[in-house]
Amino acid sequence: MKQLTVFVENRRGGLAVLTRLLADARVDMKALSIADTRDFGILRLIVSDAEKASDTLQKAGFLVQITEVVGVTLPDRPGALAQALDILDQDGVNLEYLYAFLSSEPGTARVVLRVADNAEAERILTQNGFSIL
Amino acid sequence: MRYFQQEIETMAPEAIRALQSEKLVRQVKHVYEHVPYYRALMDEKGITPDDIRGVEDLHKLPFLSKADLRETYPYGMLAVPLADCVRIQSTSGTTGKRVIAYYTQKDLDLWEECCARAIVAAGGTREDVVQVCYGYGLFTGGAGLHGGSHRVGALTLPMSSGNTERQIQFMMDLKATILCCTPSYAAYIGEALKERGYKPEDNHLKAGIFGAEPWTEEMRRDIEKSLGIKAYDIYGLTETSGPGVAFECSEQNGMHVNEDHFIPEIIDPDTGEVLPDGEKGELVFTSLDKEAFPLLRYRTRDICVLTREKCPCGRTHVRMAKPMGRSDDMMIIRGVNVFPSQIETVLLNEGYAPNYRIEVDRVNNSDTLDIYVELLPEQFTDTVSGITKMERRLAEAIKIMLGISPVVHLVAPKTIARSEGKAVRVVDKRKLHD
Ligand SMILES: [Zn+2]
């Protein structure tokens, strides 16, 4: 699945401008995570329309990239994520980062994973009974 | 071939002086008649071209400074109709408004001859392969050495600056024998060759002609060792046409000023009084043959010494020492001389755009150097570690160039303030504390 990655400098109002632009373009945000340092942040978004969101932000001067990530549905119970990660780890899949987002299906949770080899991770997770988004 | 123009380069000092006097009279008349700005300066001092009968009257003429060139930008110093000009070159404009120099075809011919003299003095002949990696374009470095190399009849590689990988490939594949670039880029190429496992004897270079920024004797020895060459200094300013106003011979002991085209003087920068040879002061140049952009008594702000001692190379033209101190762009950070051009060189080599801001400050009595650099869209990655890794790599490359460690901050494109379409480069906050 496609993730929208945006470079944001740590200055006042930056995020407000960005979310307003997406709202005006009628892009719906499904998940959001931010990794930041003293100087800058990297905002990662799952949105309803990644291409449209990317165009909108680029036109406004943002540095944007569309990154392929793995979305996986997990049962909403203790240990489910740990189990998925163990499986990937055992198969030598290197995890860069992950973040969760709300699921509309009761009893399930959703997680976005960023790994070096998406196809490989998807294959392993599917084989082990996880469903890929 | 020892000289490019033996008769002129080895002319007896009295004959040079006579030639200069004759040309000076003509040049002053030309300026007085065609440059109203300078004519007004002369009128103010109550002198006319008739008062200038030879070199001995030079001191009567008013000085020109960079401020005058700014004042008269862009056409005010032009001494021929624009239609007679065939080229401009320009300064980078980092210390204020840029200077534009104009050239007629004859001006270009004479400039290229000066550069050819420098190449021959460094051992260049028509058998040589001259790699020119000064920037091409408005900067005089590329155009000057390129033209000079043509005049010598050498094979010219018009590389321009940056793209070290390609520089090395051409240097090796085409067996370049003479390298022309800034000393900091020469040092950088030396490092790059070493990193790739080349030894100094693996290249075919025999000499390098390095200028456009001040460098030390120590840097010269380092470059000579890392490239296995003899390194020659060359001097010039855009205002005086470009590189080739003065150049080093094999003695590597001062640069011979091309006295048939320029008269150098050393003055006391405070009083404007002319100082005798051997005394340290501000270097002033008067052009003798310029058609389009003649400058009389132009103050370079370079502090320098002239010597008329006989040079074993046989050239009779006066020698100027390496200019010491003062350059508009130079900063002293943690006791080290730093030029924005050095940082720019690294940025271009590492694949960044030359849009950056340097912030110098003093924290707990120690200088800090922060460099803000714009990320290019294709360099952006989605992990923090990816970006911090790029910052560290760039900081390391800059440290190799400068000898001191900066903190590099990558920022979003187009976020560094520009004035006149160009990034404002240096913010020295230390001045606030002084
Ligand atoms: Zn000499």
CSV table of N, CA and C in Angstrom, one decimal, chain B residues 60-170:
chain,number,residue,atom,x,y,z
B,60,LYS,N,49.1,60.8,-9.4
B,60,LYS,CA,48.2,61.9,-9.4
B,60,LYS,C,46.7,61.5,-9.6
B,61,LEU,N,46.6,60.3,-10.2
B,61,LEU,CA,45.2,59.9,-10.6
B,61,LEU,C,44.4,59.4,-9.4
B,62,PRO,N,43.1,59.7,-9.4
B,62,PRO,CA,42.2,59.2,-8.3
B,62,PRO,C,42.1,57.7,-8.3
B,63,PHE,N,41.8,57.1,-7.1
B,63,PHE,CA,41.6,55.7,-7.0
B,63,PHE,C,40.2,55.3,-7.4
B,64,LEU,N,40.0,54.0,-7.7
B,64,LEU,CA,38.7,53.5,-7.9
B,64,LEU,C,38.6,52.3,-6.9
B,65,SER,N,37.4,52.1,-6.4
B,65,SER,CA,37.2,51.0,-5.5
B,65,SER,C,36.0,50.2,-5.9
B,66,LYS,N,35.7,49.1,-5.2
B,66,LYS,CA,34.6,48.3,-5.5
B,66,LYS,C,33.3,49.1,-5.4
B,67,ALA,N,33.3,50.1,-4.4
B,67,ALA,CA,32.1,50.9,-4.2
B,67,ALA,C,31.8,51.7,-5.5
B,68,ASP,N,32.9,52.2,-6.2
B,68,ASP,CA,32.6,52.9,-7.4
B,68,ASP,C,32.0,52.0,-8.5
B,69,LEU,N,32.4,50.7,-8.5
B,69,LEU,CA,31.9,49.8,-9.5
B,69,LEU,C,30.4,49.5,-9.2
B,70,ARG,N,30.1,49.4,-7.9
B,70,ARG,CA,28.7,49.2,-7.5
B,70,ARG,C,27.8,50.4,-7.9
B,71,GLU,N,28.4,51.6,-7.6
B,71,GLU,CA,27.8,52.8,-7.9
B,71,GLU,C,27.4,52.9,-9.4
B,72,THR,N,28.3,52.5,-10.3
B,72,THR,CA,28.1,52.7,-11.7
B,72,THR,C,27.5,51.4,-12.4
B,73,TYR,N,27.1,50.4,-11.6
B,73,TYR,CA,26.6,49.2,-12.2
B,73,TYR,C,25.3,49.6,-13.0
B,74,PRO,N,25.1,49.0,-14.1
B,74,PRO,CA,25.9,48.0,-14.8
B,74,PRO,C,26.8,48.6,-15.9
B,75,TYR,N,26.5,49.8,-16.4
B,75,TYR,CA,27.2,50.3,-17.6
B,75,TYR,C,28.2,51.4,-17.4
B,76,GLY,N,28.2,51.9,-16.1
B,76,GLY,CA,28.9,53.2,-15.9
B,76,GLY,C,30.4,53.2,-16.1
B,77,MET,N,31.0,52.1,-16.1
B,77,MET,CA,32.5,52.1,-16.4
B,77,MET,C,32.8,51.6,-17.8
B,78,LEU,N,31.8,51.4,-18.6
B,78,LEU,CA,32.0,51.0,-19.9
B,78,LEU,C,32.6,52.1,-20.8
B,79,ALA,N,33.7,51.8,-21.5
B,79,ALA,CA,34.4,52.9,-22.2
B,79,ALA,C,34.3,52.7,-23.7
B,80,VAL,N,33.5,51.8,-24.2
B,80,VAL,CA,33.3,51.6,-25.6
B,80,VAL,C,31.7,51.4,-25.8
B,81,PRO,N,31.2,51.6,-27.0
B,81,PRO,CA,29.8,51.3,-27.2
B,81,PRO,C,29.5,49.8,-26.9
B,82,LEU,N,28.4,49.5,-26.3
B,82,LEU,CA,28.1,48.2,-26.0
B,82,LEU,C,28.2,47.2,-27.2
B,83,ALA,N,27.9,47.8,-28.4
B,83,ALA,CA,28.0,47.0,-29.6
B,83,ALA,C,29.4,46.5,-29.9
B,84,ASP,N,30.4,47.2,-29.4
B,84,ASP,CA,31.8,46.7,-29.6
B,84,ASP,C,32.2,45.6,-28.6
B,85,CYS,N,31.4,45.3,-27.6
B,85,CYS,CA,31.7,44.3,-26.7
B,85,CYS,C,31.2,43.0,-27.2
B,86,VAL,N,32.0,41.9,-26.9
B,86,VAL,CA,31.6,40.6,-27.3
B,86,VAL,C,31.3,39.6,-26.2
B,87,ARG,N,31.6,40.0,-25.0
B,87,ARG,CA,31.5,39.1,-23.8
B,87,ARG,C,31.4,39.9,-22.5
B,88,ILE,N,30.7,39.3,-21.6
B,88,ILE,CA,30.8,39.8,-20.2
B,88,ILE,C,31.3,38.6,-19.3
B,89,GLN,N,31.9,38.9,-18.2
B,89,GLN,CA,32.1,37.9,-17.1
B,89,GLN,C,31.6,38.6,-15.8
B,90,SER,N,31.4,37.9,-14.8
B,90,SER,CA,30.9,38.6,-13.6
B,90,SER,C,31.4,37.9,-12.3
B,91,THR,N,31.4,38.7,-11.2
B,91,THR,CA,31.7,38.1,-9.9
B,91,THR,C,30.5,37.4,-9.4
B,92,SER,N,30.6,36.6,-8.4
B,92,SER,CA,29.5,35.9,-7.8
B,92,SER,C,28.6,36.9,-7.0
B,93,GLY,N,29.1,38.0,-6.6
B,93,GLY,CA,28.2,38.9,-5.9
B,93,GLY,C,27.9,38.6,-4.5
B,94,THR,N,28.8,37.8,-3.9
B,94,THR,CA,28.5,37.3,-2.5
B,94,THR,C,28.7,38.5,-1.5
B,95,THR,N,29.5,39.5,-1.9
B,95,THR,CA,29.7,40.5,-0.9
B,95,THR,C,29.0,41.8,-1.3
B,96,GLY,N,27.9,41.7,-1.9
B,96,GLY,CA,27.1,42.9,-2.4
B,96,GLY,C,26.7,42.7,-3.8
B,97,LYS,N,26.5,43.8,-4.4
B,97,LYS,CA,26.1,43.7,-5.8
B,97,LYS,C,27.2,43.2,-6.7
B,98,ARG,N,26.9,42.5,-7.7
B,98,ARG,CA,27.9,41.9,-8.5
B,98,ARG,C,28.6,42.9,-9.4
B,99,VAL,N,29.8,42.6,-9.8
B,99,VAL,CA,30.6,43.4,-10.7
B,99,VAL,C,30.5,42.7,-12.1
B,100,ILE,N,30.2,43.5,-13.1
B,100,ILE,CA,30.2,42.9,-14.5
B,100,ILE,C,31.3,43.6,-15.3
B,101,ALA,N,32.2,42.7,-15.8
B,101,ALA,CA,33.3,43.2,-16.6
B,101,ALA,C,32.9,42.9,-18.1
B,102,TYR,N,33.3,43.9,-19.0
B,102,TYR,CA,33.0,43.8,-20.4
B,102,TYR,C,34.3,43.6,-21.2
B,103,TYR,N,34.2,42.9,-22.3
B,103,TYR,CA,35.4,42.6,-23.1
B,103,TYR,C,35.1,42.9,-24.6
B,104,THR,N,36.0,43.5,-25.3
B,104,THR,CA,36.0,43.5,-26.7
B,104,THR,C,36.7,42.3,-27.2
B,105,GLN,N,36.8,42.0,-28.4
B,105,GLN,CA,37.5,40.9,-28.9
B,105,GLN,C,39.0,41.0,-28.6
B,106,LYS,N,39.5,42.3,-28.7
B,106,LYS,CA,40.9,42.5,-28.4
B,106,LYS,C,41.2,42.3,-26.9
B,107,ASP,N,40.2,42.7,-26.0
B,107,ASP,CA,40.4,42.5,-24.6
B,107,ASP,C,40.5,41.0,-24.3
B,108,LEU,N,39.7,40.2,-25.0
B,108,LEU,CA,39.7,38.7,-24.7
B,108,LEU,C,41.0,38.2,-25.2
B,109,ASP,N,41.5,38.6,-26.4
B,109,ASP,CA,42.7,38.1,-26.9
B,109,ASP,C,43.9,38.3,-25.9
B,110,LEU,N,44.0,39.6,-25.4
B,110,LEU,CA,45.1,39.9,-24.5
B,110,LEU,C,45.0,39.1,-23.2
B,111,TRP,N,43.7,39.0,-22.7
B,111,TRP,CA,43.5,38.2,-21.5
B,111,TRP,C,44.0,36.7,-21.7
B,112,GLU,N,43.6,36.2,-22.8
B,112,GLU,CA,44.0,34.8,-23.1
B,112,GLU,C,45.5,34.6,-23.2
B,113,GLU,N,46.1,35.7,-23.7
B,113,GLU,CA,47.6,35.6,-23.8
B,113,GLU,C,48.2,35.6,-22.4
B,114,CYS,N,47.6,36.4,-21.5
B,114,CYS,CA,48.2,36.4,-20.2
B,114,CYS,C,48.0,35.0,-19.5
B,115,CYS,N,46.9,34.3,-19.8
B,115,CYS,CA,46.7,33.0,-19.2
B,115,CYS,C,47.6,32.0,-19.9
B,116,ALA,N,47.9,32.2,-21.2
B,116,ALA,CA,48.8,31.3,-21.9
B,116,ALA,C,50.2,31.4,-21.3
B,117,ARG,N,50.6,32.7,-20.9
B,117,ARG,CA,51.9,32.9,-20.3
B,117,ARG,C,52.0,32.0,-19.0
B,118,ALA,N,50.9,32.0,-18.3
B,118,ALA,CA,50.9,31.3,-17.0
B,118,ALA,C,51.0,29.8,-17.3
B,119,ILE,N,50.4,29.3,-18.3
B,119,ILE,CA,50.4,27.8,-18.6
B,119,ILE,C,51.8,27.4,-19.1
B,120,VAL,N,52.4,28.3,-19.9
B,120,VAL,CA,53.8,28.0,-20.4
B,120,VAL,C,54.8,28.0,-19.2
B,121,ALA,N,54.6,29.0,-18.3
B,121,ALA,CA,55.4,29.1,-17.1
B,121,ALA,C,55.3,27.8,-16.3
B,122,ALA,N,54.2,27.2,-16.3
B,122,ALA,CA,54.0,25.9,-15.5
B,122,ALA,C,54.5,24.7,-16.3
B,123,GLY,N,55.1,25.0,-17.5
B,123,GLY,CA,55.6,23.8,-18.2
B,123,GLY,C,54.7,23.4,-19.4
B,124,GLY,N,53.7,24.1,-19.6
B,124,GLY,CA,52.7,23.7,-20.7
B,124,GLY,C,53.2,23.9,-22.1
B,125,THR,N,52.9,23.0,-23.0
B,125,THR,CA,53.2,23.1,-24.4
B,125,THR,C,52.0,22.6,-25.2
B,126,ARG,N,52.1,22.6,-26.5
B,126,ARG,CA,51.0,22.0,-27.3
B,126,ARG,C,50.8,20.5,-27.2
B,127,GLU,N,51.8,19.9,-26.6
B,127,GLU,CA,51.7,18.4,-26.3
B,127,GLU,C,50.8,18.1,-25.1
B,128,ASP,N,50.5,19.1,-24.3
B,128,ASP,CA,49.9,18.9,-23.0
B,128,ASP,C,48.4,18.7,-23.1
B,129,VAL,N,47.8,18.1,-22.1
B,129,VAL,CA,46.4,17.9,-22.0
B,129,VAL,C,46.0,18.7,-20.7
B,130,VAL,N,45.3,19.8,-20.9
B,130,VAL,CA,44.9,20.7,-19.8
B,130,VAL,C,43.5,20.5,-19.4
B,131,GLN,N,43.3,20.1,-18.1
B,131,GLN,CA,42.0,19.8,-17.6
B,131,GLN,C,41.6,21.0,-16.8
B,132,VAL,N,40.6,21.7,-17.4
B,132,VAL,CA,40.1,23.0,-16.7
B,132,VAL,C,38.9,22.7,-15.9
B,133,CYS,N,39.0,22.6,-14.6
B,133,CYS,CA,37.8,22.4,-13.7
B,133,CYS,C,37.6,23.6,-12.8
B,134,TYR,N,37.9,24.8,-13.3
B,134,TYR,CA,37.3,26.0,-12.8
B,134,TYR,C,35.9,26.0,-13.3
B,135,GLY,N,35.0,26.7,-12.6
B,135,GLY,CA,33.6,26.9,-13.1
B,135,GLY,C,33.6,27.6,-14.5
B,136,TYR,N,32.8,27.1,-15.4
B,136,TYR,CA,32.6,27.8,-16.6
B,136,TYR,C,31.4,28.7,-16.4
B,137,GLY,N,31.1,29.6,-17.3
B,137,GLY,CA,30.0,30.5,-17.2
B,137,GLY,C,30.5,31.9,-16.9
B,138,LEU,N,29.8,32.6,-15.9
B,138,LEU,CA,30.1,33.9,-15.6
B,138,LEU,C,31.5,34.1,-14.9
B,139,PHE,N,31.8,33.1,-14.2
B,139,PHE,CA,33.1,33.1,-13.4
B,139,PHE,C,34.3,33.2,-14.4
B,140,THR,N,35.3,34.0,-14.1
B,140,THR,CA,36.4,34.2,-15.1
B,140,THR,C,37.4,33.0,-15.1
B,141,GLY,N,37.3,32.2,-14.1
B,141,GLY,CA,38.3,31.1,-14.0
B,141,GLY,C,38.3,30.1,-15.2
B,142,GLY,N,37.1,29.6,-15.5
B,142,GLY,CA,37.0,28.7,-16.6
B,142,GLY,C,37.3,29.3,-17.9
B,143,ALA,N,36.7,30.4,-18.2
B,143,ALA,CA,36.9,31.1,-19.5
B,143,ALA,C,38.4,31.5,-19.7
B,144,GLY,N,39.1,32.0,-18.7
B,144,GLY,CA,40.4,32.4,-18.8
B,144,GLY,C,41.4,31.3,-19.1
B,145,LEU,N,41.4,30.3,-18.3
B,145,LEU,CA,42.3,29.2,-18.5
B,145,LEU,C,42.0,28.4,-19.7
B,146,HIS,N,40.7,28.3,-20.1
B,146,HIS,CA,40.3,27.6,-21.3
B,146,HIS,C,40.9,28.4,-22.5
B,147,GLY,N,40.8,29.7,-22.5
B,147,GLY,CA,41.3,30.5,-23.6
B,147,GLY,C,42.8,30.4,-23.7
B,148,GLY,N,43.4,30.4,-22.5
B,148,GLY,CA,44.9,30.4,-22.4
B,148,GLY,C,45.4,29.0,-23.0
B,149,SER,N,44.7,28.0,-22.6
B,149,SER,CA,45.1,26.6,-23.1
B,149,SER,C,45.0,26.5,-24.6
B,150,HIS,N,44.0,27.1,-25.1
B,150,HIS,CA,43.8,27.1,-26.6
B,150,HIS,C,45.0,27.8,-27.2
B,151,ARG,N,45.4,29.0,-26.7
B,151,ARG,CA,46.5,29.8,-27.2
B,151,ARG,C,47.8,29.0,-27.2
B,152,VAL,N,48.0,28.2,-26.2
B,152,VAL,CA,49.2,27.4,-26.1
B,152,VAL,C,49.1,26.3,-27.1
B,153,GLY,N,47.9,25.9,-27.5
B,153,GLY,CA,47.7,24.8,-28.5
B,153,GLY,C,47.6,23.5,-27.8
B,154,ALA,N,47.4,23.5,-26.5
B,154,ALA,CA,47.3,22.2,-25.7
B,154,ALA,C,45.9,21.7,-26.0
B,155,LEU,N,45.7,20.4,-25.7
B,155,LEU,CA,44.4,19.8,-25.8
B,155,LEU,C,43.6,20.2,-24.5
B,156,THR,N,42.5,20.9,-24.7
B,156,THR,CA,41.8,21.5,-23.6
B,156,THR,C,40.6,20.6,-23.2
B,157,LEU,N,40.5,20.2,-21.9
B,157,LEU,CA,39.3,19.5,-21.4
B,157,LEU,C,38.4,20.5,-20.7
B,158,PRO,N,37.3,20.9,-21.3
B,158,PRO,CA,36.5,21.9,-20.6
B,158,PRO,C,35.5,21.3,-19.6
B,159,MET,N,36.1,20.9,-18.5
B,159,MET,CA,35.3,20.1,-17.5
B,159,MET,C,34.3,20.9,-16.7
B,160,SER,N,34.7,22.2,-16.4
B,160,SER,CA,34.0,23.0,-15.4
B,160,SER,C,34.1,22.3,-14.0
B,161,SER,N,33.4,22.9,-13.0
B,161,SER,CA,33.7,22.4,-11.7
B,161,SER,C,32.7,21.2,-11.3
B,162,GLY,N,33.0,20.6,-10.2
B,162,GLY,CA,32.1,19.5,-9.7
B,162,GLY,C,32.2,18.2,-10.4
B,163,ASN,N,31.3,17.3,-10.0
B,163,ASN,CA,31.3,15.9,-10.6
B,163,ASN,C,32.6,15.3,-10.5
B,164,THR,N,33.1,15.1,-9.3
B,164,THR,CA,34.5,14.5,-9.1
B,164,THR,C,34.7,13.2,-9.8
B,165,GLU,N,33.7,12.4,-9.8
B,165,GLU,CA,33.8,11.1,-10.5
B,165,GLU,C,34.2,11.2,-11.9
B,166,ARG,N,33.5,12.1,-12.6
B,166,ARG,CA,33.8,12.3,-14.0
B,166,ARG,C,35.1,13.0,-14.2
B,167,GLN,N,35.5,13.9,-13.3
B,167,GLN,CA,36.8,14.6,-13.4
B,167,GLN,C,37.9,13.5,-13.4
B,168,ILE,N,37.8,12.6,-12.4
B,168,ILE,CA,38.8,11.5,-12.3
B,168,ILE,C,38.8,10.6,-13.5
B,169,GLN,N,37.7,10.3,-14.0
B,169,GLN,CA,37.6,9.4,-15.2
B,169,GLN,C,38.3,10.1,-16.4
B,170,PHE,N,38.1,11.4,-16.6
B,170,PHE,CA,38.7,12.0,-17.8
B,170,PHE,C,40.2,12.2,-17.5
